[in-house]
Amino acid sequence: MSVQVLHVTGARPNFPKAAPVVRALREHGVVQRLVHTGQHYDERLSDVFFRQLGLPEPDVNLGVGSGSHAAQTAAVMTALEPLLLLERPDLVMVYGDINSTLAAALVAAKLEIPTAHVEAGLRSFNRSMPEEINRLVVDRLADLLFATSPDAVAHLGREGIPAERIHLVGNPMIDTLLVNLDRFDVARIRTELRLPERYLVATLHRPANVDEVGDVAELTKAIHSVAGQVPVVMPVHPRGRARLAEAGMFDHPQVRTVEPMGYVEFLSLVRGAALVITDSGGVQEETTMLGVPCLTLRPDTERPVTITHGTNRLVDRATLAAAVHTTLGQPPALHRRTPPLWDGRAGERIADVVVGLL
Ligand code: UD1
Ligand code: UDP
């Protein structure tokens, strides 16, 4: 039977977004192919998610690996084009804002294969972020745009995308969180990592924080002054590992570094944390759902609902330690609002729209 939906995934944050969509389309009996571009290839950034999230083994791994933005995007395009020509799917689905997302949308558009973008319309309005460029181009090209929040729908409307292409469906990454909630075992991860009752988690991988020596020095100073208050556990993304080590980040006795963690282990760690410091997109959303205070080390966010409805606050390196101190001194918010439709059913809503169109 001919392929109806071909999913293109490539890096860690794609996998929890794709898993509920693949599952919901399977329940409708849709013929699917799952492509992994190979943008992320380490076991801990890739395979572990397939195992833990019940994603099927990719049908194809394009094996593109790392490279400059142009080289990586071009490598995905070059490898994907013949595959799409061969498979001729009815729909290509792309996720989030990584280089693999951009490359797949470009190839599909030029082959006139309809394309759906999951997590459309997010905008940081900061074009120094490579992801912002990817979001703008992918949303321009996509035929179907699945938005996770009302602000995203509004951005797409302002950019002239016809309303009938846009669907507010909720957040598939939150579907994955909710379906796995019972597996996030705080006591177990605390024992495994021999953690104290009160600890913080930090994840940092944005180029603006970890690529330049000067930024890394400031970041190290900021995290060390936090670690003076409460121990910090840091699963280290490979992007910044060497530069952070050179700057002495890991030399503080209260900074505990670990390899990138599996999804279940990481969210167990986050669930038990007094506070999370991050520059991750997904982690801003997950802390909002788990009710764990989150300080985002960025000047802006494409996910403002995590601030208006959730636990997120934007901070800079100079004020981080004071913000941690203040936040830890505050009582936990009793009545939190959940962003609209973050109810665990986004995958089903996406599948309903897709099946209606096929
Ligand atoms: C990418 C995404 C970013 C996303 C992040 C999630 C783009 C432009 N960036 O950033 O939006 O937030 O993934 O984690 O698509 N590396 C490894 N092992 C791997 C993969 C990468 O060691 O399996 C190292 C390589 O040195 C590589 C560097 O990490 O050069 C950066 O990898 P890359 O995929 O280009 O970007 P990320 O920083 O991971
Ligand atoms: N994550 C993980 N292990 C880690 C760090 C993050 O499983 O050590 C998960 C996190 O819970 C979220 C996803 O990876 O589901 C987010 O990926 P990342 O922060 O790399 O990318 P971003 O969301 O910033 O694009």
mmCIF file of C-alpha atoms in Angstrom, residues 65-321:
data_model
loop_
_atom_site.group_PDB
_atom_site.id
_atom_site.type_symbol
_atom_site.label_atom_id
_atom_site.label_comp_id
_atom_site.label_asym_id
_atom_site.label_seq_id
_atom_site.Cartn_x
_atom_site.Cartn_y
_atom_site.Cartn_z
ATOM 1 C CA GLY A 65 25.365 13.802 11.571
ATOM 2 C CA SER A 66 26.769 17.152 12.651
ATOM 3 C CA GLY A 67 27.919 20.114 10.562
ATOM 4 C CA SER A 68 27.486 23.833 10.010
ATOM 5 C CA HIS A 69 23.906 25.011 9.510
ATOM 6 C CA ALA A 70 24.271 25.036 5.731
ATOM 7 C CA ALA A 71 26.095 21.712 5.578
ATOM 8 C CA GLN A 72 23.649 19.943 7.885
ATOM 9 C CA THR A 73 20.546 21.369 6.187
ATOM 10 C CA ALA A 74 21.925 20.520 2.754
ATOM 11 C CA ALA A 75 22.864 16.991 3.838
ATOM 12 C CA VAL A 76 19.305 16.306 5.025
ATOM 13 C CA MET A 77 17.873 17.761 1.807
ATOM 14 C CA THR A 78 20.182 15.745 -0.424
ATOM 15 C CA ALA A 79 19.464 12.492 1.388
ATOM 16 C CA LEU A 80 15.720 13.058 1.761
ATOM 17 C CA GLU A 81 14.905 14.071 -1.813
ATOM 18 C CA PRO A 82 15.414 10.636 -3.420
ATOM 19 C CA LEU A 83 13.534 8.985 -0.572
ATOM 20 C CA LEU A 84 10.504 11.245 -1.019
ATOM 21 C CA LEU A 85 10.633 10.696 -4.779
ATOM 22 C CA LEU A 86 10.583 6.961 -4.158
ATOM 23 C CA GLU A 87 7.933 6.876 -1.428
ATOM 24 C CA ARG A 88 5.712 9.716 -2.703
ATOM 25 C CA PRO A 89 3.815 10.024 0.582
ATOM 26 C CA ASP A 90 0.497 11.839 0.692
ATOM 27 C CA LEU A 91 1.744 13.973 3.583
ATOM 28 C CA VAL A 92 5.118 14.798 5.177
ATOM 29 C CA MET A 93 5.001 15.672 8.874
ATOM 30 C CA VAL A 94 7.757 17.778 10.435
ATOM 31 C CA TYR A 95 8.245 18.698 14.088
ATOM 32 C CA GLY A 96 9.553 21.712 15.990
ATOM 33 C CA ASP A 97 12.274 24.015 14.737
ATOM 34 C CA ILE A 98 15.510 22.146 14.143
ATOM 35 C CA ASN A 99 17.574 22.118 10.956
ATOM 36 C CA SER A 100 16.088 18.751 9.958
ATOM 37 C CA THR A 101 12.601 20.310 10.138
ATOM 38 C CA LEU A 102 13.615 23.125 7.791
ATOM 39 C CA ALA A 103 15.349 20.786 5.340
ATOM 40 C CA ALA A 104 12.409 18.385 5.143
ATOM 41 C CA ALA A 105 9.892 21.195 4.617
ATOM 42 C CA LEU A 106 11.982 22.631 1.766
ATOM 43 C CA VAL A 107 12.346 19.288 -0.012
ATOM 44 C CA ALA A 108 8.676 18.358 0.367
ATOM 45 C CA ALA A 109 7.495 21.787 -0.822
ATOM 46 C CA LYS A 110 9.606 21.598 -3.995
ATOM 47 C CA LEU A 111 8.274 18.123 -4.734
ATOM 48 C CA GLU A 112 4.756 19.476 -4.174
ATOM 49 C CA ILE A 113 4.105 17.002 -1.386
ATOM 50 C CA PRO A 114 1.724 18.438 1.217
ATOM 51 C CA THR A 115 3.488 19.195 4.487
ATOM 52 C CA ALA A 116 2.239 19.472 8.060
ATOM 53 C CA HIS A 117 4.147 21.358 10.740
ATOM 54 C CA VAL A 118 3.625 20.265 14.325
ATOM 55 C CA GLU A 119 4.373 23.123 16.754
ATOM 56 C CA ALA A 120 3.722 25.868 14.205
ATOM 57 C CA GLY A 121 3.574 29.586 14.946
ATOM 58 C CA LEU A 122 5.969 29.840 17.894
ATOM 59 C CA ARG A 123 7.986 33.055 17.662
ATOM 60 C CA SER A 124 10.761 34.442 19.831
ATOM 61 C CA PHE A 125 11.101 37.424 17.453
ATOM 62 C CA ASN A 126 14.847 36.952 17.833
ATOM 63 C CA ARG A 127 16.501 36.112 14.540
ATOM 64 C CA SER A 128 19.868 35.506 16.163
ATOM 65 C CA MET A 129 18.324 32.154 17.178
ATOM 66 C CA PRO A 130 18.753 29.667 14.337
ATOM 67 C CA GLU A 131 15.463 28.048 15.332
ATOM 68 C CA GLU A 132 13.565 31.301 14.681
ATOM 69 C CA ILE A 133 14.735 31.295 11.046
ATOM 70 C CA ASN A 134 13.659 27.663 10.744
ATOM 71 C CA ARG A 135 10.212 28.387 12.236
ATOM 72 C CA LEU A 136 9.561 31.313 9.874
ATOM 73 C CA VAL A 137 10.463 29.373 6.746
ATOM 74 C CA VAL A 138 8.734 26.127 7.705
ATOM 75 C CA ASP A 139 5.467 27.905 8.556
ATOM 76 C CA ARG A 140 5.590 29.792 5.264
ATOM 77 C CA LEU A 141 5.866 26.504 3.370
ATOM 78 C CA ALA A 142 3.569 24.213 5.368
ATOM 79 C CA ASP A 143 0.074 23.346 4.135
ATOM 80 C CA LEU A 144 -1.193 22.299 7.557
ATOM 81 C CA LEU A 145 -0.113 24.107 10.694
ATOM 82 C CA PHE A 146 -0.690 22.546 14.111
ATOM 83 C CA ALA A 147 -0.340 25.089 16.914
ATOM 84 C CA THR A 148 0.230 24.405 20.599
ATOM 85 C CA SER A 149 -1.036 27.745 21.941
ATOM 86 C CA PRO A 150 -3.363 30.637 20.996
ATOM 87 C CA ASP A 151 -0.446 33.084 20.657
ATOM 88 C CA ALA A 152 1.017 30.848 17.959
ATOM 89 C CA VAL A 153 -2.278 30.921 16.058
ATOM 90 C CA ALA A 154 -2.277 34.726 16.284
ATOM 91 C CA HIS A 155 1.292 34.979 14.932
ATOM 92 C CA LEU A 156 0.391 32.826 11.936
ATOM 93 C CA GLY A 157 -2.700 34.930 11.255
ATOM 94 C CA ARG A 158 -0.625 38.124 11.349
ATOM 95 C CA GLU A 159 1.833 36.563 8.895
ATOM 96 C CA GLY A 160 -1.007 36.025 6.427
ATOM 97 C CA ILE A 161 -1.433 32.257 6.742
ATOM 98 C CA PRO A 162 -5.063 31.421 5.837
ATOM 99 C CA ALA A 163 -7.078 30.444 8.925
ATOM 100 C CA GLU A 164 -8.295 27.176 7.385
ATOM 101 C CA ARG A 165 -4.744 25.805 7.399
ATOM 102 C CA ILE A 166 -4.213 26.493 11.113
ATOM 103 C CA HIS A 167 -5.383 24.104 13.846
ATOM 104 C CA LEU A 168 -5.025 24.753 17.565
ATOM 105 C CA VAL A 169 -4.570 21.202 18.835
ATOM 106 C CA GLY A 170 -2.686 21.425 22.141
ATOM 107 C CA ASN A 171 0.788 20.170 22.794
ATOM 108 C CA PRO A 172 1.918 16.678 21.770
ATOM 109 C CA MET A 173 5.022 16.967 23.959
ATOM 110 C CA ILE A 174 2.618 17.299 26.885
ATOM 111 C CA ASP A 175 0.720 14.199 25.666
ATOM 112 C CA THR A 176 3.986 12.329 26.086
ATOM 113 C CA LEU A 177 4.559 13.796 29.532
ATOM 114 C CA LEU A 178 1.065 12.906 30.734
ATOM 115 C CA VAL A 179 1.101 9.370 29.356
ATOM 116 C CA ASN A 180 4.415 8.710 31.124
ATOM 117 C CA LEU A 181 3.700 10.583 34.360
ATOM 118 C CA ASP A 182 3.519 7.449 36.518
ATOM 119 C CA ARG A 183 7.016 6.475 35.384
ATOM 120 C CA PHE A 184 8.640 9.666 36.741
ATOM 121 C CA ASP A 185 9.947 8.217 40.001
ATOM 122 C CA VAL A 186 11.561 10.902 42.134
ATOM 123 C CA ALA A 187 12.581 8.599 45.002
ATOM 124 C CA ARG A 188 14.333 6.255 42.609
ATOM 125 C CA ILE A 189 16.343 8.903 40.766
ATOM 126 C CA ARG A 190 17.271 10.507 44.089
ATOM 127 C CA THR A 191 18.650 7.179 45.305
ATOM 128 C CA GLU A 192 20.367 6.363 42.020
ATOM 129 C CA LEU A 193 22.160 9.715 41.875
ATOM 130 C CA ARG A 194 22.535 9.940 45.681
ATOM 131 C CA LEU A 195 20.896 13.373 45.704
ATOM 132 C CA PRO A 196 19.931 15.433 48.753
ATOM 133 C CA GLU A 197 16.271 16.252 49.445
ATOM 134 C CA ARG A 198 16.660 19.722 47.917
ATOM 135 C CA TYR A 199 18.469 20.120 44.605
ATOM 136 C CA LEU A 200 18.230 22.154 41.399
ATOM 137 C CA VAL A 201 18.480 20.949 37.801
ATOM 138 C CA ALA A 202 20.234 22.928 35.056
ATOM 139 C CA THR A 203 20.197 22.188 31.294
ATOM 140 C CA LEU A 204 21.981 24.586 28.958
ATOM 141 C CA HIS A 205 22.677 24.120 25.276
ATOM 142 C CA ARG A 206 21.739 27.296 23.373
ATOM 143 C CA PRO A 207 24.543 28.804 21.278
ATOM 144 C CA ALA A 208 23.981 32.168 23.057
ATOM 145 C CA ASN A 209 24.931 30.525 26.375
ATOM 146 C CA VAL A 210 27.505 27.869 25.526
ATOM 147 C CA ASP A 211 29.282 28.733 22.249
ATOM 148 C CA GLU A 212 31.428 31.759 23.184
ATOM 149 C CA VAL A 213 34.148 31.736 25.825
ATOM 150 C CA GLY A 214 32.949 35.011 27.393
ATOM 151 C CA ASP A 215 29.352 33.807 27.726
ATOM 152 C CA VAL A 216 30.500 30.487 29.165
ATOM 153 C CA ALA A 217 32.643 32.284 31.767
ATOM 154 C CA GLU A 218 29.633 34.390 32.849
ATOM 155 C CA LEU A 219 27.405 31.325 32.883
ATOM 156 C CA THR A 220 29.890 29.426 35.034
ATOM 157 C CA LYS A 221 30.049 32.285 37.512
ATOM 158 C CA ALA A 222 26.241 32.461 37.660
ATOM 159 C CA ILE A 223 25.752 28.708 38.159
ATOM 160 C CA HIS A 224 28.514 28.585 40.785
ATOM 161 C CA SER A 225 26.863 31.314 42.780
ATOM 162 C CA VAL A 226 23.599 29.336 42.650
ATOM 163 C CA ALA A 227 25.391 26.119 43.643
ATOM 164 C CA GLY A 228 26.632 27.969 46.721
ATOM 165 C CA GLN A 229 22.960 28.046 47.823
ATOM 166 C CA VAL A 230 21.685 24.614 46.703
ATOM 167 C CA PRO A 231 23.382 21.688 44.871
ATOM 168 C CA VAL A 232 22.889 21.757 41.083
ATOM 169 C CA VAL A 233 22.560 18.638 38.918
ATOM 170 C CA MET A 234 23.484 19.273 35.307
ATOM 171 C CA PRO A 235 22.898 16.736 32.504
ATOM 172 C CA VAL A 236 25.411 18.076 29.988
ATOM 173 C CA HIS A 237 24.460 18.423 26.302
ATOM 174 C CA PRO A 238 27.449 17.598 24.082
ATOM 175 C CA ARG A 239 27.313 20.983 22.368
ATOM 176 C CA GLY A 240 28.815 22.866 25.331
ATOM 177 C CA ARG A 241 30.623 20.103 27.179
ATOM 178 C CA ALA A 242 34.215 20.982 26.275
ATOM 179 C CA ARG A 243 33.823 24.740 26.698
ATOM 180 C CA LEU A 244 32.028 24.375 30.040
ATOM 181 C CA ALA A 245 34.767 22.030 31.278
ATOM 182 C CA GLU A 246 37.481 24.471 30.177
ATOM 183 C CA ALA A 247 35.732 27.297 32.029
ATOM 184 C CA GLY A 248 35.744 25.221 35.230
ATOM 185 C CA MET A 249 31.948 24.768 35.407
ATOM 186 C CA PHE A 250 32.313 21.205 36.673
ATOM 187 C CA ASP A 251 34.956 22.020 39.313
ATOM 188 C CA HIS A 252 32.499 23.367 41.903
ATOM 189 C CA PRO A 253 31.843 20.785 44.658
ATOM 190 C CA GLN A 254 28.080 21.398 44.499
ATOM 191 C CA VAL A 255 27.785 21.143 40.692
ATOM 192 C CA ARG A 256 27.014 17.548 39.838
ATOM 193 C CA THR A 257 27.363 16.726 36.148
ATOM 194 C CA VAL A 258 25.860 13.711 34.444
ATOM 195 C CA GLU A 259 25.585 12.557 30.838
ATOM 196 C CA PRO A 260 22.417 13.528 28.917
ATOM 197 C CA MET A 261 19.677 11.499 30.580
ATOM 198 C CA GLY A 262 16.953 9.239 29.212
ATOM 199 C CA TYR A 263 13.522 10.864 29.018
ATOM 200 C CA VAL A 264 12.054 8.994 31.994
ATOM 201 C CA GLU A 265 15.114 9.555 34.189
ATOM 202 C CA PHE A 266 15.351 13.232 33.241
ATOM 203 C CA LEU A 267 11.704 14.002 33.993
ATOM 204 C CA SER A 268 11.969 12.044 37.263
ATOM 205 C CA LEU A 269 14.862 14.346 38.156
ATOM 206 C CA VAL A 270 12.899 17.458 37.124
ATOM 207 C CA ARG A 271 9.782 16.360 39.006
ATOM 208 C CA GLY A 272 11.734 16.208 42.257
ATOM 209 C CA ALA A 273 13.697 19.441 41.738
ATOM 210 C CA ALA A 274 13.132 22.546 43.843
ATOM 211 C CA LEU A 275 13.710 24.609 40.686
ATOM 212 C CA VAL A 276 15.002 24.214 37.128
ATOM 213 C CA ILE A 277 17.397 26.523 35.296
ATOM 214 C CA THR A 278 17.249 26.029 31.540
ATOM 215 C CA ASP A 279 17.479 27.422 28.035
ATOM 216 C CA SER A 280 15.570 24.482 26.535
ATOM 217 C CA GLY A 281 12.261 24.997 24.772
ATOM 218 C CA GLY A 282 10.701 21.716 25.836
ATOM 219 C CA VAL A 283 11.815 21.976 29.445
ATOM 220 C CA GLN A 284 9.978 25.317 29.832
ATOM 221 C CA GLU A 285 6.772 23.478 28.896
ATOM 222 C CA GLU A 286 7.403 20.368 30.969
ATOM 223 C CA THR A 287 8.140 22.345 34.160
ATOM 224 C CA THR A 288 4.914 24.281 33.581
ATOM 225 C CA MET A 289 2.940 21.027 33.553
ATOM 226 C CA LEU A 290 4.805 19.530 36.512
ATOM 227 C CA GLY A 291 4.465 22.747 38.551
ATOM 228 C CA VAL A 292 8.207 22.995 39.091
ATOM 229 C CA PRO A 293 9.540 26.598 39.113
ATOM 230 C CA CYS A 294 11.591 27.326 35.998
ATOM 231 C CA LEU A 295 14.094 30.114 35.371
ATOM 232 C CA THR A 296 14.920 30.443 31.676
ATOM 233 C CA LEU A 297 18.329 31.916 30.915
ATOM 234 C CA ARG A 298 17.289 33.735 27.763
ATOM 235 C CA PRO A 299 16.201 37.275 26.837
ATOM 236 C CA ASP A 300 13.001 35.983 25.199
ATOM 237 C CA THR A 301 10.853 32.906 24.774
ATOM 238 C CA GLU A 302 8.752 31.580 21.908
ATOM 239 C CA ARG A 303 6.619 29.876 24.579
ATOM 240 C CA PRO A 304 4.981 32.767 26.511
ATOM 241 C CA VAL A 305 2.156 30.549 27.834
ATOM 242 C CA THR A 306 4.745 29.008 30.140
ATOM 243 C CA ILE A 307 5.015 32.459 31.753
ATOM 244 C CA THR A 308 1.345 33.531 31.661
ATOM 245 C CA HIS A 309 -0.019 30.110 32.688
ATOM 246 C CA GLY A 310 2.975 28.284 34.069
ATOM 247 C CA THR A 311 6.006 28.464 36.295
ATOM 248 C CA ASN A 312 8.473 30.054 33.892
ATOM 249 C CA ARG A 313 10.389 33.340 34.275
ATOM 250 C CA LEU A 314 13.039 34.837 32.024
ATOM 251 C CA VAL A 315 16.306 35.750 33.738
ATOM 252 C CA ASP A 316 19.806 36.778 32.734
ATOM 253 C CA ARG A 317 23.121 35.497 33.989
ATOM 254 C CA ALA A 318 23.788 38.549 36.164
ATOM 255 C CA THR A 319 20.518 38.210 38.095
ATOM 256 C CA LEU A 320 20.207 34.414 38.146
ATOM 257 C CA ALA A 321 21.457 33.833 41.700
#
